[in-house]
């Protein structure tokens, strides 16, 4: 029996616990965020677990988890850091010839002339997104220069705080009429995908971000081979074992918009047959490292 620890207890924990138990992997929950955590007086738990599911999203707490548990992770700190840096992912994939949206990174502070030059490189509307936020937080679509500069003003206020670590954001083309997919890759193999779509009433009201945490529904889909291969290519390029790959697919193109090294695992019915067998094999492989 392998003892696997998860540091967050969202939907993923509840979904994977029983299928993994059926494959001789016992899942434990030890939160390391939004709680008090003893660091001394024999606090270490090095003998309790064999492997961690994914590294904590907060890196300070992650460092503590490393010290307390002393285990390998399915996706370690490097994988999470790589994926969270949206600009770094876009640049790396573009250099490898992987199709991505046209993107410019802005590292604050910059002047208005530079911002105007950035906006004028695109055909409006443009998407403005924080470089390292998740769940669609802070992402805006703007149609004109004044609105663009206004959004940047708010980002400037955030970035003025000395404690703000990431002072960068992305300006990205808006892929009109695109279908939003999240493909899942486990150990280099495509294992399933969902289409993320807002309800019709939300679309009619003007909503456009298809994040599940923003109210979108995730429906299992059967992706064509070329999109499966594209997602697998992204995971190979980034060298991340468990990866969610976000695809925007329009009539004439498919681009990789983002990746997630801490992906939510959806219902098993939305994945390919053998998904949990492959996930269990990955866990066993990492536990032996």
PDB file of N, CA and C in Angstrom, residues 35-113:
ATOM      1  N   UNK A  35      -4.260  27.620   8.243  1.00  0.00           N
ATOM      2  CA  UNK A  35      -4.300  26.906   9.523  1.00  0.00           C
ATOM      3  C   UNK A  35      -3.005  27.215  10.267  1.00  0.00           C
ATOM      4  N   UNK A  36      -2.920  26.794  11.525  1.00  0.00           N
ATOM      5  CA  UNK A  36      -1.638  26.846  12.227  1.00  0.00           C
ATOM      6  C   UNK A  36      -0.934  25.522  12.024  1.00  0.00           C
ATOM      7  N   UNK A  37       0.393  25.562  12.002  1.00  0.00           N
ATOM      8  CA  UNK A  37       1.161  24.360  11.685  1.00  0.00           C
ATOM      9  C   UNK A  37       2.411  24.325  12.558  1.00  0.00           C
ATOM     10  N   UNK A  38       2.517  23.331  13.420  1.00  0.00           N
ATOM     11  CA  UNK A  38       3.680  23.212  14.300  1.00  0.00           C
ATOM     12  C   UNK A  38       4.915  22.866  13.479  1.00  0.00           C
ATOM     13  N   UNK A  39       5.992  23.599  13.707  1.00  0.00           N
ATOM     14  CA  UNK A  39       7.230  23.394  12.942  1.00  0.00           C
ATOM     15  C   UNK A  39       8.326  22.749  13.778  1.00  0.00           C
ATOM     16  N   UNK A  40       8.136  22.708  15.093  1.00  0.00           N
ATOM     17  CA  UNK A  40       9.159  22.147  15.989  1.00  0.00           C
ATOM     18  C   UNK A  40       8.518  21.104  16.905  1.00  0.00           C
ATOM     19  N   UNK A  41       9.274  20.658  17.868  1.00  0.00           N
ATOM     20  CA  UNK A  41       8.779  19.669  18.844  1.00  0.00           C
ATOM     21  C   UNK A  41       8.301  18.394  18.144  1.00  0.00           C
ATOM     22  N   UNK A  42       9.222  17.825  17.360  1.00  0.00           N
ATOM     23  CA  UNK A  42       8.919  16.566  16.660  1.00  0.00           C
ATOM     24  C   UNK A  42       7.737  16.700  15.709  1.00  0.00           C
ATOM     25  N   UNK A  43       7.653  17.846  15.029  1.00  0.00           N
ATOM     26  CA  UNK A  43       6.531  18.078  14.123  1.00  0.00           C
ATOM     27  C   UNK A  43       6.671  17.303  12.820  1.00  0.00           C
ATOM     28  N   UNK A  44       7.888  16.912  12.452  1.00  0.00           N
ATOM     29  CA  UNK A  44       8.099  16.261  11.156  1.00  0.00           C
ATOM     30  C   UNK A  44       7.306  14.967  11.041  1.00  0.00           C
ATOM     31  N   UNK A  45       6.814  14.707   9.804  1.00  0.00           N
ATOM     32  CA  UNK A  45       6.002  13.516   9.561  1.00  0.00           C
ATOM     33  C   UNK A  45       6.620  12.712   8.416  1.00  0.00           C
ATOM     34  N   UNK A  46       7.944  12.571   8.464  1.00  0.00           N
ATOM     35  CA  UNK A  46       8.676  11.986   7.337  1.00  0.00           C
ATOM     36  C   UNK A  46       8.357  10.508   7.094  1.00  0.00           C
ATOM     37  N   UNK A  47       7.883   9.809   8.091  1.00  0.00           N
ATOM     38  CA  UNK A  47       7.666   8.376   7.926  1.00  0.00           C
ATOM     39  C   UNK A  47       6.224   8.021   7.587  1.00  0.00           C
ATOM     40  N   UNK A  48       5.356   9.019   7.482  1.00  0.00           N
ATOM     41  CA  UNK A  48       3.941   8.731   7.300  1.00  0.00           C
ATOM     42  C   UNK A  48       3.538   8.567   5.837  1.00  0.00           C
ATOM     43  N   UNK A  49       4.240   9.270   4.916  1.00  0.00           N
ATOM     44  CA  UNK A  49       3.795   9.322   3.533  1.00  0.00           C
ATOM     45  C   UNK A  49       4.925   8.927   2.587  1.00  0.00           C
ATOM     46  N   UNK A  50       4.536   8.387   1.449  1.00  0.00           N
ATOM     47  CA  UNK A  50       5.509   7.975   0.436  1.00  0.00           C
ATOM     48  C   UNK A  50       5.645   8.995  -0.692  1.00  0.00           C
ATOM     49  N   UNK A  51       4.586   9.752  -0.968  1.00  0.00           N
ATOM     50  CA  UNK A  51       4.573  10.640  -2.119  1.00  0.00           C
ATOM     51  C   UNK A  51       3.486  11.691  -1.918  1.00  0.00           C
ATOM     52  N   UNK A  52       3.689  12.878  -2.507  1.00  0.00           N
ATOM     53  CA  UNK A  52       2.696  13.940  -2.444  1.00  0.00           C
ATOM     54  C   UNK A  52       1.998  14.088  -3.783  1.00  0.00           C
ATOM     55  N   UNK A  53       0.737  14.508  -3.746  1.00  0.00           N
ATOM     56  CA  UNK A  53      -0.032  14.605  -4.992  1.00  0.00           C
ATOM     57  C   UNK A  53       0.462  15.769  -5.851  1.00  0.00           C
ATOM     58  N   UNK A  54       0.199  16.993  -5.437  1.00  0.00           N
ATOM     59  CA  UNK A  54       0.780  18.149  -6.129  1.00  0.00           C
ATOM     60  C   UNK A  54       1.266  19.139  -5.081  1.00  0.00           C
ATOM     61  N   UNK A  55       2.314  19.864  -5.430  1.00  0.00           N
ATOM     62  CA  UNK A  55       2.963  20.798  -4.517  1.00  0.00           C
ATOM     63  C   UNK A  55       1.990  21.919  -4.132  1.00  0.00           C
ATOM     64  N   UNK A  56       2.079  22.425  -2.908  1.00  0.00           N
ATOM     65  CA  UNK A  56       1.182  23.509  -2.490  1.00  0.00           C
ATOM     66  C   UNK A  56       1.280  24.728  -3.397  1.00  0.00           C
ATOM     67  N   UNK A  57       0.151  25.392  -3.582  1.00  0.00           N
ATOM     68  CA  UNK A  57       0.133  26.592  -4.416  1.00  0.00           C
ATOM     69  C   UNK A  57       0.835  27.768  -3.772  1.00  0.00           C
ATOM     70  N   UNK A  58       0.907  27.794  -2.457  1.00  0.00           N
ATOM     71  CA  UNK A  58       1.654  28.831  -1.747  1.00  0.00           C
ATOM     72  C   UNK A  58       3.044  28.280  -1.455  1.00  0.00           C
ATOM     73  N   UNK A  59       4.047  28.919  -2.020  1.00  0.00           N
ATOM     74  CA  UNK A  59       5.380  28.330  -1.999  1.00  0.00           C
ATOM     75  C   UNK A  59       6.051  28.391  -0.626  1.00  0.00           C
ATOM     76  N   UNK A  60       5.706  29.379   0.209  1.00  0.00           N
ATOM     77  CA  UNK A  60       6.270  29.404   1.558  1.00  0.00           C
ATOM     78  C   UNK A  60       5.781  28.178   2.340  1.00  0.00           C
ATOM     79  N   UNK A  61       4.476  27.916   2.262  1.00  0.00           N
ATOM     80  CA  UNK A  61       3.935  26.733   2.920  1.00  0.00           C
ATOM     81  C   UNK A  61       4.472  25.455   2.269  1.00  0.00           C
ATOM     82  N   UNK A  62       4.745  25.526   0.976  1.00  0.00           N
ATOM     83  CA  UNK A  62       5.319  24.377   0.287  1.00  0.00           C
ATOM     84  C   UNK A  62       6.692  24.020   0.827  1.00  0.00           C
ATOM     85  N   UNK A  63       7.483  25.030   1.121  1.00  0.00           N
ATOM     86  CA  UNK A  63       8.793  24.774   1.700  1.00  0.00           C
ATOM     87  C   UNK A  63       8.696  24.092   3.047  1.00  0.00           C
ATOM     88  N   UNK A  64       7.699  24.478   3.827  1.00  0.00           N
ATOM     89  CA  UNK A  64       7.467  23.825   5.113  1.00  0.00           C
ATOM     90  C   UNK A  64       7.028  22.378   4.901  1.00  0.00           C
ATOM     91  N   UNK A  65       6.131  22.166   3.935  1.00  0.00           N
ATOM     92  CA  UNK A  65       5.682  20.799   3.652  1.00  0.00           C
ATOM     93  C   UNK A  65       6.849  19.917   3.234  1.00  0.00           C
ATOM     94  N   UNK A  66       7.765  20.451   2.439  1.00  0.00           N
ATOM     95  CA  UNK A  66       8.948  19.687   2.045  1.00  0.00           C
ATOM     96  C   UNK A  66       9.754  19.259   3.264  1.00  0.00           C
ATOM     97  N   UNK A  67       9.917  20.203   4.199  1.00  0.00           N
ATOM     98  CA  UNK A  67      10.716  19.902   5.387  1.00  0.00           C
ATOM     99  C   UNK A  67      10.014  18.895   6.296  1.00  0.00           C
ATOM    100  N   UNK A  68       8.698  19.002   6.405  1.00  0.00           N
ATOM    101  CA  UNK A  68       7.958  18.123   7.310  1.00  0.00           C
ATOM    102  C   UNK A  68       7.792  16.719   6.740  1.00  0.00           C
ATOM    103  N   UNK A  69       7.539  16.628   5.451  1.00  0.00           N
ATOM    104  CA  UNK A  69       7.206  15.334   4.847  1.00  0.00           C
ATOM    105  C   UNK A  69       8.403  14.632   4.221  1.00  0.00           C
ATOM    106  N   UNK A  70       9.299  15.432   3.592  1.00  0.00           N
ATOM    107  CA  UNK A  70      10.482  14.879   2.919  1.00  0.00           C
ATOM    108  C   UNK A  70      10.082  13.778   1.929  1.00  0.00           C
ATOM    109  N   UNK A  71       9.250  14.160   0.952  1.00  0.00           N
ATOM    110  CA  UNK A  71       8.734  13.205  -0.031  1.00  0.00           C
ATOM    111  C   UNK A  71       8.842  13.795  -1.433  1.00  0.00           C
ATOM    112  N   UNK A  72       8.840  12.932  -2.446  1.00  0.00           N
ATOM    113  CA  UNK A  72       8.718  13.431  -3.819  1.00  0.00           C
ATOM    114  C   UNK A  72       7.252  13.782  -4.098  1.00  0.00           C
ATOM    115  N   UNK A  73       7.040  14.650  -5.071  1.00  0.00           N
ATOM    116  CA  UNK A  73       5.689  15.074  -5.441  1.00  0.00           C
ATOM    117  C   UNK A  73       5.406  14.654  -6.882  1.00  0.00           C
ATOM    118  N   UNK A  74       4.126  14.345  -7.156  1.00  0.00           N
ATOM    119  CA  UNK A  74       3.733  14.069  -8.542  1.00  0.00           C
ATOM    120  C   UNK A  74       4.105  15.254  -9.417  1.00  0.00           C
ATOM    121  N   UNK A  75       3.678  16.427  -9.013  1.00  0.00           N
ATOM    122  CA  UNK A  75       4.146  17.679  -9.598  1.00  0.00           C
ATOM    123  C   UNK A  75       4.818  18.470  -8.491  1.00  0.00           C
ATOM    124  N   UNK A  76       6.124  18.632  -8.582  1.00  0.00           N
ATOM    125  CA  UNK A  76       6.862  19.338  -7.551  1.00  0.00           C
ATOM    126  C   UNK A  76       6.838  20.844  -7.739  1.00  0.00           C
ATOM    127  N   UNK A  77       7.645  21.510  -6.913  1.00  0.00           N
ATOM    128  CA  UNK A  77       7.669  22.974  -6.936  1.00  0.00           C
ATOM    129  C   UNK A  77       8.032  23.508  -8.312  1.00  0.00           C
ATOM    130  N   UNK A  78       9.025  22.927  -8.954  1.00  0.00           N
ATOM    131  CA  UNK A  78       9.462  23.419 -10.256  1.00  0.00           C
ATOM    132  C   UNK A  78       8.338  23.347 -11.279  1.00  0.00           C
ATOM    133  N   UNK A  79       7.573  22.255 -11.264  1.00  0.00           N
ATOM    134  CA  UNK A  79       6.465  22.106 -12.205  1.00  0.00           C
ATOM    135  C   UNK A  79       5.406  23.172 -11.972  1.00  0.00           C
ATOM    136  N   UNK A  80       5.075  23.429 -10.700  1.00  0.00           N
ATOM    137  CA  UNK A  80       4.054  24.419 -10.384  1.00  0.00           C
ATOM    138  C   UNK A  80       4.535  25.824 -10.750  1.00  0.00           C
ATOM    139  N   UNK A  81       5.793  26.137 -10.446  1.00  0.00           N
ATOM    140  CA  UNK A  81       6.349  27.440 -10.805  1.00  0.00           C
ATOM    141  C   UNK A  81       6.339  27.636 -12.322  1.00  0.00           C
ATOM    142  N   UNK A  82       6.745  26.606 -13.052  1.00  0.00           N
ATOM    143  CA  UNK A  82       6.779  26.693 -14.514  1.00  0.00           C
ATOM    144  C   UNK A  82       5.403  26.988 -15.079  1.00  0.00           C
ATOM    145  N   UNK A  83       4.411  26.227 -14.654  1.00  0.00           N
ATOM    146  CA  UNK A  83       3.069  26.371 -15.203  1.00  0.00           C
ATOM    147  C   UNK A  83       2.418  27.681 -14.797  1.00  0.00           C
ATOM    148  N   UNK A  84       2.661  28.122 -13.570  1.00  0.00           N
ATOM    149  CA  UNK A  84       2.003  29.341 -13.085  1.00  0.00           C
ATOM    150  C   UNK A  84       2.487  30.582 -13.821  1.00  0.00           C
ATOM    151  N   UNK A  85       3.705  30.556 -14.322  1.00  0.00           N
ATOM    152  CA  UNK A  85       4.232  31.708 -15.057  1.00  0.00           C
ATOM    153  C   UNK A  85       3.671  31.671 -16.483  1.00  0.00           C
ATOM    154  N   UNK A  86       2.509  32.288 -16.660  1.00  0.00           N
ATOM    155  CA  UNK A  86       1.831  32.228 -17.954  1.00  0.00           C
ATOM    156  C   UNK A  86       2.703  32.763 -19.081  1.00  0.00           C
ATOM    157  N   UNK A  87       3.393  33.866 -18.819  1.00  0.00           N
ATOM    158  CA  UNK A  87       4.254  34.438 -19.840  1.00  0.00           C
ATOM    159  C   UNK A  87       5.399  33.516 -20.206  1.00  0.00           C
ATOM    160  N   UNK A  88       5.988  32.885 -19.192  1.00  0.00           N
ATOM    161  CA  UNK A  88       7.078  31.959 -19.463  1.00  0.00           C
ATOM    162  C   UNK A  88       6.614  30.780 -20.294  1.00  0.00           C
ATOM    163  N   UNK A  89       5.405  30.271 -19.995  1.00  0.00           N
ATOM    164  CA  UNK A  89       4.860  29.153 -20.759  1.00  0.00           C
ATOM    165  C   UNK A  89       4.627  29.561 -22.210  1.00  0.00           C
ATOM    166  N   UNK A  90       4.000  30.724 -22.416  1.00  0.00           N
ATOM    167  CA  UNK A  90       3.731  31.187 -23.780  1.00  0.00           C
ATOM    168  C   UNK A  90       5.027  31.331 -24.566  1.00  0.00           C
ATOM    169  N   UNK A  91       6.039  31.954 -23.957  1.00  0.00           N
ATOM    170  CA  UNK A  91       7.318  32.158 -24.652  1.00  0.00           C
ATOM    171  C   UNK A  91       7.990  30.831 -24.974  1.00  0.00           C
ATOM    172  N   UNK A  92       7.954  29.918 -24.033  1.00  0.00           N
ATOM    173  CA  UNK A  92       8.605  28.617 -24.224  1.00  0.00           C
ATOM    174  C   UNK A  92       7.905  27.804 -25.311  1.00  0.00           C
ATOM    175  N   UNK A  93       6.580  27.816 -25.291  1.00  0.00           N
ATOM    176  CA  UNK A  93       5.840  27.057 -26.300  1.00  0.00           C
ATOM    177  C   UNK A  93       6.011  27.674 -27.687  1.00  0.00           C
ATOM    178  N   UNK A  94       5.981  28.993 -27.754  1.00  0.00           N
ATOM    179  CA  UNK A  94       6.163  29.656 -29.047  1.00  0.00           C
ATOM    180  C   UNK A  94       7.530  29.334 -29.633  1.00  0.00           C
ATOM    181  N   UNK A  95       8.557  29.333 -28.794  1.00  0.00           N
ATOM    182  CA  UNK A  95       9.907  29.011 -29.267  1.00  0.00           C
ATOM    183  C   UNK A  95       9.982  27.582 -29.789  1.00  0.00           C
ATOM    184  N   UNK A  96       9.118  26.702 -29.255  1.00  0.00           N
ATOM    185  CA  UNK A  96       9.106  25.302 -29.684  1.00  0.00           C
ATOM    186  C   UNK A  96       8.186  25.073 -30.879  1.00  0.00           C
ATOM    187  N   UNK A  97       7.559  26.142 -31.373  1.00  0.00           N
ATOM    188  CA  UNK A  97       6.676  26.008 -32.522  1.00  0.00           C
ATOM    189  C   UNK A  97       5.268  25.577 -32.187  1.00  0.00           C
ATOM    190  N   UNK A  98       4.893  25.631 -30.903  1.00  0.00           N
ATOM    191  CA  UNK A  98       3.535  25.299 -30.482  1.00  0.00           C
ATOM    192  C   UNK A  98       2.654  26.531 -30.665  1.00  0.00           C
ATOM    193  N   UNK A  99       1.475  26.403 -31.287  1.00  0.00           N
ATOM    194  CA  UNK A  99       0.627  27.578 -31.525  1.00  0.00           C
ATOM    195  C   UNK A  99       0.069  28.160 -30.231  1.00  0.00           C
ATOM    196  N   UNK A 100       0.273  29.462 -30.052  1.00  0.00           N
ATOM    197  CA  UNK A 100      -0.205  30.187 -28.876  1.00  0.00           C
ATOM    198  C   UNK A 100      -0.780  31.527 -29.335  1.00  0.00           C
ATOM    199  N   UNK A 101      -1.594  32.177 -28.513  1.00  0.00           N
ATOM    200  CA  UNK A 101      -2.099  33.498 -28.888  1.00  0.00           C
ATOM    201  C   UNK A 101      -0.965  34.530 -28.903  1.00  0.00           C
ATOM    202  N   UNK A 102      -1.092  35.509 -29.769  1.00  0.00           N
ATOM    203  CA  UNK A 102      -0.141  36.631 -29.770  1.00  0.00           C
ATOM    204  C   UNK A 102      -0.185  37.287 -28.396  1.00  0.00           C
ATOM    205  N   UNK A 103       0.993  37.482 -27.787  1.00  0.00           N
ATOM    206  CA  UNK A 103       1.044  37.924 -26.392  1.00  0.00           C
ATOM    207  C   UNK A 103       2.230  38.852 -26.170  1.00  0.00           C
ATOM    208  N   UNK A 104       2.022  39.866 -25.346  1.00  0.00           N
ATOM    209  CA  UNK A 104       3.090  40.745 -24.886  1.00  0.00           C
ATOM    210  C   UNK A 104       3.047  40.771 -23.359  1.00  0.00           C
ATOM    211  N   UNK A 105       4.187  40.650 -22.706  1.00  0.00           N
ATOM    212  CA  UNK A 105       4.260  40.778 -21.258  1.00  0.00           C
ATOM    213  C   UNK A 105       4.691  42.184 -20.889  1.00  0.00           C
ATOM    214  N   UNK A 106       4.030  42.749 -19.904  1.00  0.00           N
ATOM    215  CA  UNK A 106       4.377  44.068 -19.384  1.00  0.00           C
ATOM    216  C   UNK A 106       4.875  43.891 -17.957  1.00  0.00           C
ATOM    217  N   UNK A 107       6.078  44.359 -17.675  1.00  0.00           N
ATOM    218  CA  UNK A 107       6.642  44.299 -16.336  1.00  0.00           C
ATOM    219  C   UNK A 107       6.620  45.709 -15.754  1.00  0.00           C
ATOM    220  N   UNK A 108       5.736  45.941 -14.813  1.00  0.00           N
ATOM    221  CA  UNK A 108       5.571  47.274 -14.240  1.00  0.00           C
ATOM    222  C   UNK A 108       6.784  47.723 -13.422  1.00  0.00           C
ATOM    223  N   UNK A 109       7.036  49.044 -13.382  1.00  0.00           N
ATOM    224  CA  UNK A 109       6.257  50.099 -14.033  1.00  0.00           C
ATOM    225  C   UNK A 109       6.753  50.399 -15.448  1.00  0.00           C
ATOM    226  N   UNK A 110       5.828  50.761 -16.331  1.00  0.00           N
ATOM    227  CA  UNK A 110       6.175  51.243 -17.677  1.00  0.00           C
ATOM    228  C   UNK A 110       5.354  52.498 -17.952  1.00  0.00           C
ATOM    229  N   UNK A 111       5.798  53.295 -18.919  1.00  0.00           N
ATOM    230  CA  UNK A 111       5.130  54.550 -19.228  1.00  0.00           C
ATOM    231  C   UNK A 111       3.943  54.367 -20.150  1.00  0.00           C
ATOM    232  N   UNK A 112       3.127  55.428 -20.249  1.00  0.00           N
ATOM    233  CA  UNK A 112       1.920  55.370 -21.072  1.00  0.00           C
ATOM    234  C   UNK A 112       2.244  55.187 -22.548  1.00  0.00           C
ATOM    235  N   UNK A 113       3.339  55.768 -23.008  1.00  0.00           N
ATOM    236  CA  UNK A 113       3.703  55.605 -24.418  1.00  0.00           C
ATOM    237  C   UNK A 113       3.982  54.138 -24.739  1.00  0.00           C
TER     238      UNK A 113
END
